[in-house]
């Protein structure tokens, strides 16, 4: 046993010990979250902060200590303990209360999926940070059950692996909640309207009997979310590089279109395509207005877009 005295310029709002390591997660009133190694050196391992200043409302470690759940106002983020990489972010008005682990026993290596016809060849494996970090949510040894209480403290929500909402249990005045190790009972501490504190135990035997099936569904659901995020990242890499140069290109095309009225811009390019010869106006636009510099910008933007996509898939 030892005691470490530390001071902070910003008041600490919440704190949570890692269940497996000497790590302490701290949230400050400024909205920043830090993970420190709680030894004599008090080393800061990593810290994160939302773009918009927001107070942390929930701070809970997963049972294996590999993931930290942080609830802000309207958002819940899951962070990898290794470096603080964001694994998953979802809109949620319900602060996380607890994160329990339920052993599943012997299970299959892959979720059971019904046979389906093959219409396209299988996709090649894609190695990206998105897929690597999200793999932390696909545990096959234990089913990690997250408990969340809504902002009005009128119910407890249960989610598998922190991503798949399973059910809601209506309880007024929720203070905290917990699940037994075998997932057969849910214990909820609440305050009554008269101000008395009471403990209510709910039978969750149905949840316990279908732990393996729930985990399989949660894994498939997590894969769908991962691929969706991967596609959005790819589209963003394309559009970010093209927006600026195409906007400038479009302005010049519009100016050219207005200058050749009543002639139609599409007619000009159709004539070039069919005859191989440009009109005097179009030739003047391509040579004198658009110029080689603008074409070079377009080529550079194409190259940057390709490099952005390449980073996602290599």
Tab-separated table of C-alpha atoms in Angstrom:
chain	number	residue	atom	x	y	z
A	1	UNK	CA	0.000	0.000	0.000
A	2	UNK	CA	1.189	3.491	-0.784
A	3	UNK	CA	-0.241	6.972	-0.929
A	4	UNK	CA	0.350	9.525	-3.668
A	5	UNK	CA	-0.687	13.152	-3.232
A	6	UNK	CA	-1.328	14.994	-6.478
A	7	UNK	CA	-2.823	18.386	-7.254
A	8	UNK	CA	-4.805	19.378	-10.326
A	9	UNK	CA	-5.513	22.834	-11.722
A	10	UNK	CA	-8.899	21.561	-12.943
A	11	UNK	CA	-11.351	19.821	-10.567
A	12	UNK	CA	-11.677	16.063	-11.094
A	13	UNK	CA	-15.263	15.109	-11.956
A	14	UNK	CA	-15.167	11.293	-12.113
A	15	UNK	CA	-12.566	8.567	-11.527
A	16	UNK	CA	-12.449	4.842	-12.336
A	17	UNK	CA	-9.777	2.226	-11.562
A	18	UNK	CA	-8.838	-0.293	-14.234
A	19	UNK	CA	-9.886	-3.796	-13.081
A	20	UNK	CA	-6.708	-5.420	-14.437
A	21	UNK	CA	-3.904	-2.810	-14.432
A	22	UNK	CA	-2.535	0.032	-12.333
A	23	UNK	CA	-4.364	2.568	-14.490
A	24	UNK	CA	-6.721	5.263	-13.259
A	25	UNK	CA	-9.143	7.031	-15.594
A	26	UNK	CA	-9.940	10.614	-14.610
A	27	UNK	CA	-12.457	13.017	-16.092
A	28	UNK	CA	-12.214	16.734	-15.418
A	29	UNK	CA	-14.875	19.415	-15.357
A	30	UNK	CA	-13.322	20.771	-18.568
A	31	UNK	CA	-14.469	17.598	-20.370
A	32	UNK	CA	-10.980	16.126	-20.763
A	33	UNK	CA	-10.375	12.463	-19.917
A	34	UNK	CA	-6.931	11.222	-18.850
A	35	UNK	CA	-5.620	7.752	-18.145
A	36	UNK	CA	-2.694	7.799	-15.722
A	37	UNK	CA	-0.452	5.096	-14.362
A	38	UNK	CA	-1.229	5.324	-10.663
A	39	UNK	CA	2.234	4.598	-9.313
A	40	UNK	CA	4.855	6.854	-7.744
A	41	UNK	CA	5.567	8.610	-11.070
A	42	UNK	CA	1.878	9.313	-11.871
A	43	UNK	CA	2.619	9.047	-15.597
A	44	UNK	CA	-0.068	10.222	-18.042
A	45	UNK	CA	-0.606	7.375	-20.511
A	46	UNK	CA	-3.004	9.246	-22.816
A	47	UNK	CA	-5.764	11.825	-22.741
A	48	UNK	CA	-8.675	12.732	-24.997
A	49	UNK	CA	-11.121	15.574	-25.271
A	50	UNK	CA	-14.318	16.143	-27.215
A	51	UNK	CA	-14.218	18.888	-29.857
A	52	UNK	CA	-17.099	20.620	-28.132
A	53	UNK	CA	-16.564	21.162	-24.416
A	54	UNK	CA	-18.824	18.692	-22.631
A	55	UNK	CA	-18.876	17.306	-19.106
A	56	UNK	CA	-18.315	13.566	-18.751
A	57	UNK	CA	-21.402	11.859	-17.289
A	58	UNK	CA	-20.170	8.256	-17.182
A	59	UNK	CA	-16.743	6.606	-16.923
A	60	UNK	CA	-16.518	2.795	-16.830
A	61	UNK	CA	-13.878	0.178	-17.707
A	62	UNK	CA	-14.693	-3.074	-19.423
A	63	UNK	CA	-14.109	-6.096	-17.203
A	64	UNK	CA	-10.887	-7.082	-19.017
A	65	UNK	CA	-9.501	-3.531	-18.810
A	66	UNK	CA	-8.942	-3.264	-22.573
A	67	UNK	CA	-11.680	-0.712	-23.329
A	68	UNK	CA	-12.815	2.459	-21.541
A	69	UNK	CA	-16.381	3.730	-21.999
A	70	UNK	CA	-16.919	7.498	-21.688
A	71	UNK	CA	-20.393	9.065	-21.752
A	72	UNK	CA	-20.782	12.717	-22.693
A	73	UNK	CA	-24.018	14.641	-23.161
A	74	UNK	CA	-25.660	12.741	-26.020
A	75	UNK	CA	-22.556	10.748	-27.043
A	76	UNK	CA	-20.858	7.595	-25.808
A	77	UNK	CA	-17.290	6.791	-26.898
A	78	UNK	CA	-15.322	3.568	-26.482
A	79	UNK	CA	-11.533	3.968	-26.292
A	80	UNK	CA	-8.762	1.412	-26.673
A	81	UNK	CA	-6.575	1.295	-23.558
A	82	UNK	CA	-3.553	1.032	-25.876
A	83	UNK	CA	-2.995	4.645	-26.870
A	84	UNK	CA	-6.559	5.872	-26.453
A	85	UNK	CA	-7.692	5.183	-30.033
A	86	UNK	CA	-11.431	5.673	-30.580
A	87	UNK	CA	-13.037	2.276	-31.226
A	88	UNK	CA	-16.689	3.209	-31.463
A	89	UNK	CA	-18.837	6.300	-31.062
A	90	UNK	CA	-22.609	6.335	-30.843
A	91	UNK	CA	-25.378	8.795	-30.079
A	92	UNK	CA	-26.686	8.018	-26.618
A	93	UNK	CA	-28.482	10.155	-24.069
A	94	UNK	CA	-27.910	7.476	-21.420
A	95	UNK	CA	-24.735	7.601	-19.287
A	96	UNK	CA	-22.965	4.265	-18.857
A	97	UNK	CA	-23.394	2.807	-15.351
A	98	UNK	CA	-21.575	-0.541	-15.381
A	99	UNK	CA	-19.854	-2.961	-17.759
A	100	UNK	CA	-20.077	-6.611	-16.710
A	101	UNK	CA	-18.457	-9.739	-18.137
A	102	UNK	CA	-20.399	-12.998	-18.505
A	103	UNK	CA	-18.431	-16.186	-19.356
A	104	UNK	CA	-19.844	-18.066	-22.326
A	105	UNK	CA	-18.073	-21.396	-21.959
A	106	UNK	CA	-17.258	-23.475	-25.090
A	107	UNK	CA	-18.461	-21.682	-28.234
A	108	UNK	CA	-17.934	-21.970	-31.930
A	109	UNK	CA	-15.092	-20.022	-33.505
A	110	UNK	CA	-17.490	-18.248	-35.870
A	111	UNK	CA	-21.106	-17.079	-35.412
A	112	UNK	CA	-23.647	-19.449	-36.912
A	113	UNK	CA	-24.860	-18.022	-40.222
A	114	UNK	CA	-27.406	-19.673	-42.511
A	115	UNK	CA	-26.070	-20.623	-45.980
A	116	UNK	CA	-26.670	-18.002	-48.655
A	117	UNK	CA	-26.038	-18.015	-52.421
A	118	UNK	CA	-22.730	-16.541	-53.587
A	119	UNK	CA	-23.327	-13.755	-56.091
A	120	UNK	CA	-19.938	-12.019	-55.927
A	121	UNK	CA	-16.392	-13.229	-55.215
A	122	UNK	CA	-15.258	-12.783	-51.588
A	123	UNK	CA	-13.652	-9.475	-50.672
A	124	UNK	CA	-9.940	-9.364	-49.977
A	125	UNK	CA	-8.848	-8.818	-46.386
A	126	UNK	CA	-8.422	-5.132	-45.636
A	127	UNK	CA	-5.964	-4.138	-42.918
A	128	UNK	CA	-6.888	-0.773	-41.429
A	129	UNK	CA	-6.838	0.881	-38.042
A	130	UNK	CA	-10.644	0.875	-38.108
A	131	UNK	CA	-10.874	-2.898	-38.483
A	132	UNK	CA	-8.048	-3.575	-36.027
A	133	UNK	CA	-9.478	-1.496	-33.182
A	134	UNK	CA	-13.063	-2.624	-33.744
A	135	UNK	CA	-11.899	-6.245	-33.375
A	136	UNK	CA	-11.658	-5.504	-29.636
A	137	UNK	CA	-15.468	-5.543	-29.517
A	138	UNK	CA	-15.655	-9.049	-30.978
A	139	UNK	CA	-14.689	-11.094	-27.916
A	140	UNK	CA	-15.681	-14.769	-28.062
A	141	UNK	CA	-14.657	-15.791	-24.558
A	142	UNK	CA	-16.988	-13.504	-22.599
A	143	UNK	CA	-20.111	-11.524	-23.353
A	144	UNK	CA	-19.592	-7.988	-22.106
A	145	UNK	CA	-22.892	-6.502	-20.941
A	146	UNK	CA	-23.098	-2.711	-20.611
A	147	UNK	CA	-25.671	-1.161	-18.293
A	148	UNK	CA	-26.860	2.401	-18.885
A	149	UNK	CA	-29.340	4.535	-16.949
A	150	UNK	CA	-31.299	7.175	-18.829
A	151	UNK	CA	-30.989	10.869	-18.068
A	152	UNK	CA	-34.338	10.968	-16.294
A	153	UNK	CA	-33.317	7.896	-14.212
A	154	UNK	CA	-36.488	6.049	-15.121
A	155	UNK	CA	-34.988	2.883	-16.626
A	156	UNK	CA	-31.869	0.746	-17.067
A	157	UNK	CA	-30.786	-0.182	-20.587
A	158	UNK	CA	-28.795	-3.344	-21.357
A	159	UNK	CA	-26.424	-3.483	-24.349
A	160	UNK	CA	-24.256	-6.353	-25.620
A	161	UNK	CA	-20.561	-5.542	-26.206
A	162	UNK	CA	-21.457	-1.886	-25.681
A	163	UNK	CA	-22.985	-1.542	-29.166
A	164	UNK	CA	-26.139	-3.688	-29.450
A	165	UNK	CA	-29.115	-2.547	-27.335
A	166	UNK	CA	-30.948	-5.596	-25.944
A	167	UNK	CA	-33.704	-4.325	-23.658
A	168	UNK	CA	-34.865	-1.730	-21.143
A	169	UNK	CA	-35.946	-2.276	-17.542
A	170	UNK	CA	-38.240	0.410	-16.150
A	171	UNK	CA	-37.135	1.598	-12.700
A	172	UNK	CA	-37.780	5.037	-11.205
A	173	UNK	CA	-34.951	6.989	-9.565
A	174	UNK	CA	-32.041	4.770	-10.708
A	175	UNK	CA	-28.781	5.369	-8.837
A	176	UNK	CA	-26.669	2.451	-10.072
A	177	UNK	CA	-27.067	-1.086	-11.380
A	178	UNK	CA	-25.124	-4.317	-11.629
A	179	UNK	CA	-25.368	-7.805	-13.121
A	180	UNK	CA	-24.378	-11.027	-11.366
A	181	UNK	CA	-21.460	-13.031	-12.758
A	182	UNK	CA	-23.797	-15.654	-14.244
A	183	UNK	CA	-26.109	-12.959	-15.719
A	184	UNK	CA	-29.150	-14.464	-13.992
A	185	UNK	CA	-29.982	-11.454	-11.818
A	186	UNK	CA	-29.969	-7.707	-12.357
A	187	UNK	CA	-29.588	-5.598	-9.223
A	188	UNK	CA	-30.767	-1.974	-9.329
A	189	UNK	CA	-30.266	0.600	-6.560
A	190	UNK	CA	-32.824	3.400	-6.748
A	191	UNK	CA	-34.361	6.213	-4.743
A	192	UNK	CA	-38.100	6.221	-4.180
A	193	UNK	CA	-40.319	9.298	-4.400
A	194	UNK	CA	-40.285	9.438	-0.579
A	195	UNK	CA	-36.472	9.619	-0.567
A	196	UNK	CA	-35.862	6.051	0.600
A	197	UNK	CA	-33.094	3.968	-1.002
A	198	UNK	CA	-34.128	0.534	-2.176
A	199	UNK	CA	-32.536	-2.451	-3.926
A	200	UNK	CA	-34.567	-4.299	-6.551
A	201	UNK	CA	-33.462	-7.637	-8.033
A	202	UNK	CA	-34.768	-8.743	-11.438
A	203	UNK	CA	-34.660	-12.247	-12.874
A	204	UNK	CA	-32.633	-12.217	-16.121
A	205	UNK	CA	-32.483	-15.977	-16.621
A	206	UNK	CA	-33.500	-15.603	-20.286
A	207	UNK	CA	-30.427	-13.452	-20.889
A	208	UNK	CA	-28.193	-16.029	-19.193
A	209	UNK	CA	-29.546	-18.918	-21.286
A	210	UNK	CA	-28.851	-17.175	-24.593
A	211	UNK	CA	-25.462	-15.590	-23.880
A	212	UNK	CA	-23.790	-17.348	-26.830
A	213	UNK	CA	-26.511	-16.390	-29.319
A	214	UNK	CA	-26.510	-12.783	-28.151
A	215	UNK	CA	-22.751	-12.593	-28.542
A	216	UNK	CA	-22.962	-13.972	-32.101
A	217	UNK	CA	-25.531	-11.340	-33.029
A	218	UNK	CA	-23.448	-8.595	-31.377
A	219	UNK	CA	-20.374	-9.649	-33.372
A	220	UNK	CA	-22.264	-9.557	-36.678
A	221	UNK	CA	-23.800	-6.203	-35.733
A	222	UNK	CA	-20.341	-4.845	-34.887
A	223	UNK	CA	-19.024	-5.990	-38.287
A	224	UNK	CA	-21.857	-4.150	-40.036
A	225	UNK	CA	-21.034	-0.970	-38.102
A	226	UNK	CA	-17.342	-1.381	-38.924
A	227	UNK	CA	-17.897	-1.783	-42.667
A	228	UNK	CA	-20.287	1.174	-42.660
A	229	UNK	CA	-17.685	3.346	-40.932
A	230	UNK	CA	-15.027	2.085	-43.356
A	231	UNK	CA	-17.145	3.050	-46.379
A	232	UNK	CA	-17.883	6.490	-44.916
A	233	UNK	CA	-14.144	7.044	-44.337
A	234	UNK	CA	-13.420	6.049	-47.945
A	235	UNK	CA	-16.069	8.395	-49.343
A	236	UNK	CA	-14.748	11.203	-47.144
A	237	UNK	CA	-11.206	10.649	-48.443
A	238	UNK	CA	-12.512	11.028	-51.988
A	239	UNK	CA	-14.740	14.056	-51.459
A	240	UNK	CA	-12.300	16.013	-49.263
A	241	UNK	CA	-9.654	16.063	-52.012
A	242	UNK	CA	-12.073	16.832	-54.830
A	243	UNK	CA	-14.315	19.466	-53.290
A	244	UNK	CA	-11.971	22.458	-53.577
A	245	UNK	CA	-10.641	21.897	-57.072
A	246	UNK	CA	-14.014	20.871	-58.519
A	247	UNK	CA	-15.649	23.913	-56.962
A	248	UNK	CA	-13.168	26.170	-58.735
A	249	UNK	CA	-13.536	24.148	-61.922
A	250	UNK	CA	-17.331	24.459	-61.728
A	251	UNK	CA	-17.151	28.240	-61.303
A	252	UNK	CA	-15.139	28.606	-64.497
A	253	UNK	CA	-17.438	26.265	-66.408
A	254	UNK	CA	-20.462	28.249	-65.250
A	255	UNK	CA	-18.816	31.497	-66.314
A	256	UNK	CA	-18.077	29.979	-69.728
A	257	UNK	CA	-21.658	28.706	-70.002
A	258	UNK	CA	-23.034	32.206	-69.352
A	259	UNK	CA	-20.670	33.738	-71.916
A	260	UNK	CA	-21.808	31.462	-74.779
A	261	UNK	CA	-25.553	32.046	-74.285
A	262	UNK	CA	-27.805	31.111	-76.093
A	263	UNK	CA	-25.561	28.170	-77.026
A	264	UNK	CA	-25.696	25.199	-74.649
A	265	UNK	CA	-22.615	23.969	-72.778
A	266	UNK	CA	-23.531	20.322	-73.370
A	267	UNK	CA	-23.843	21.058	-77.096
A	268	UNK	CA	-20.290	22.414	-77.116
A	269	UNK	CA	-18.831	19.251	-75.544
A	270	UNK	CA	-21.063	16.971	-77.652
A	271	UNK	CA	-19.755	18.656	-80.793
A	272	UNK	CA	-16.198	18.111	-79.554
A	273	UNK	CA	-16.939	14.434	-78.842
A	274	UNK	CA	-18.616	13.730	-82.194
A	275	UNK	CA	-16.400	15.735	-84.571
A	276	UNK	CA	-13.164	15.833	-82.607
A	277	UNK	CA	-13.057	19.585	-83.127
A	278	UNK	CA	-13.824	22.262	-80.582
A	279	UNK	CA	-15.662	25.460	-81.350
A	280	UNK	CA	-13.725	28.716	-81.216
A	281	UNK	CA	-15.327	29.585	-77.868
A	282	UNK	CA	-14.584	26.178	-76.288
A	283	UNK	CA	-11.019	26.156	-77.609
A	284	UNK	CA	-10.431	29.617	-76.196
A	285	UNK	CA	-11.855	28.476	-72.826
A	286	UNK	CA	-9.672	25.357	-72.658
A	287	UNK	CA	-6.478	27.072	-73.777
A	288	UNK	CA	-6.693	30.550	-72.282
A	289	UNK	CA	-9.141	30.333	-69.335
A	290	UNK	CA	-8.709	26.861	-67.923
A	291	UNK	CA	-4.975	26.743	-68.643
A	292	UNK	CA	-2.480	24.018	-67.831
A	293	UNK	CA	-2.245	25.153	-64.195
A	294	UNK	CA	-5.884	24.273	-63.522
A	295	UNK	CA	-5.480	20.880	-65.183
A	296	UNK	CA	-2.432	20.272	-62.963
A	297	UNK	CA	-4.527	21.081	-59.889
A	298	UNK	CA	-7.110	18.545	-60.995
A	299	UNK	CA	-4.394	15.920	-61.488
A	300	UNK	CA	-2.888	16.727	-58.077
A	301	UNK	CA	-6.302	16.423	-56.442
A	302	UNK	CA	-6.819	13.042	-58.110
A	303	UNK	CA	-3.456	11.865	-56.791
A	304	UNK	CA	-4.239	13.031	-53.254
A	305	UNK	CA	-7.603	11.303	-53.386
A	306	UNK	CA	-5.941	8.057	-54.475
A	307	UNK	CA	-3.350	8.324	-51.691
A	308	UNK	CA	-6.096	8.933	-49.122
A	309	UNK	CA	-7.927	5.786	-50.193
A	310	UNK	CA	-4.664	3.834	-50.301
A	311	UNK	CA	-3.996	4.665	-46.648
A	312	UNK	CA	-7.337	3.108	-45.710
A	313	UNK	CA	-6.703	-0.206	-47.443
A	314	UNK	CA	-2.980	-0.821	-46.804
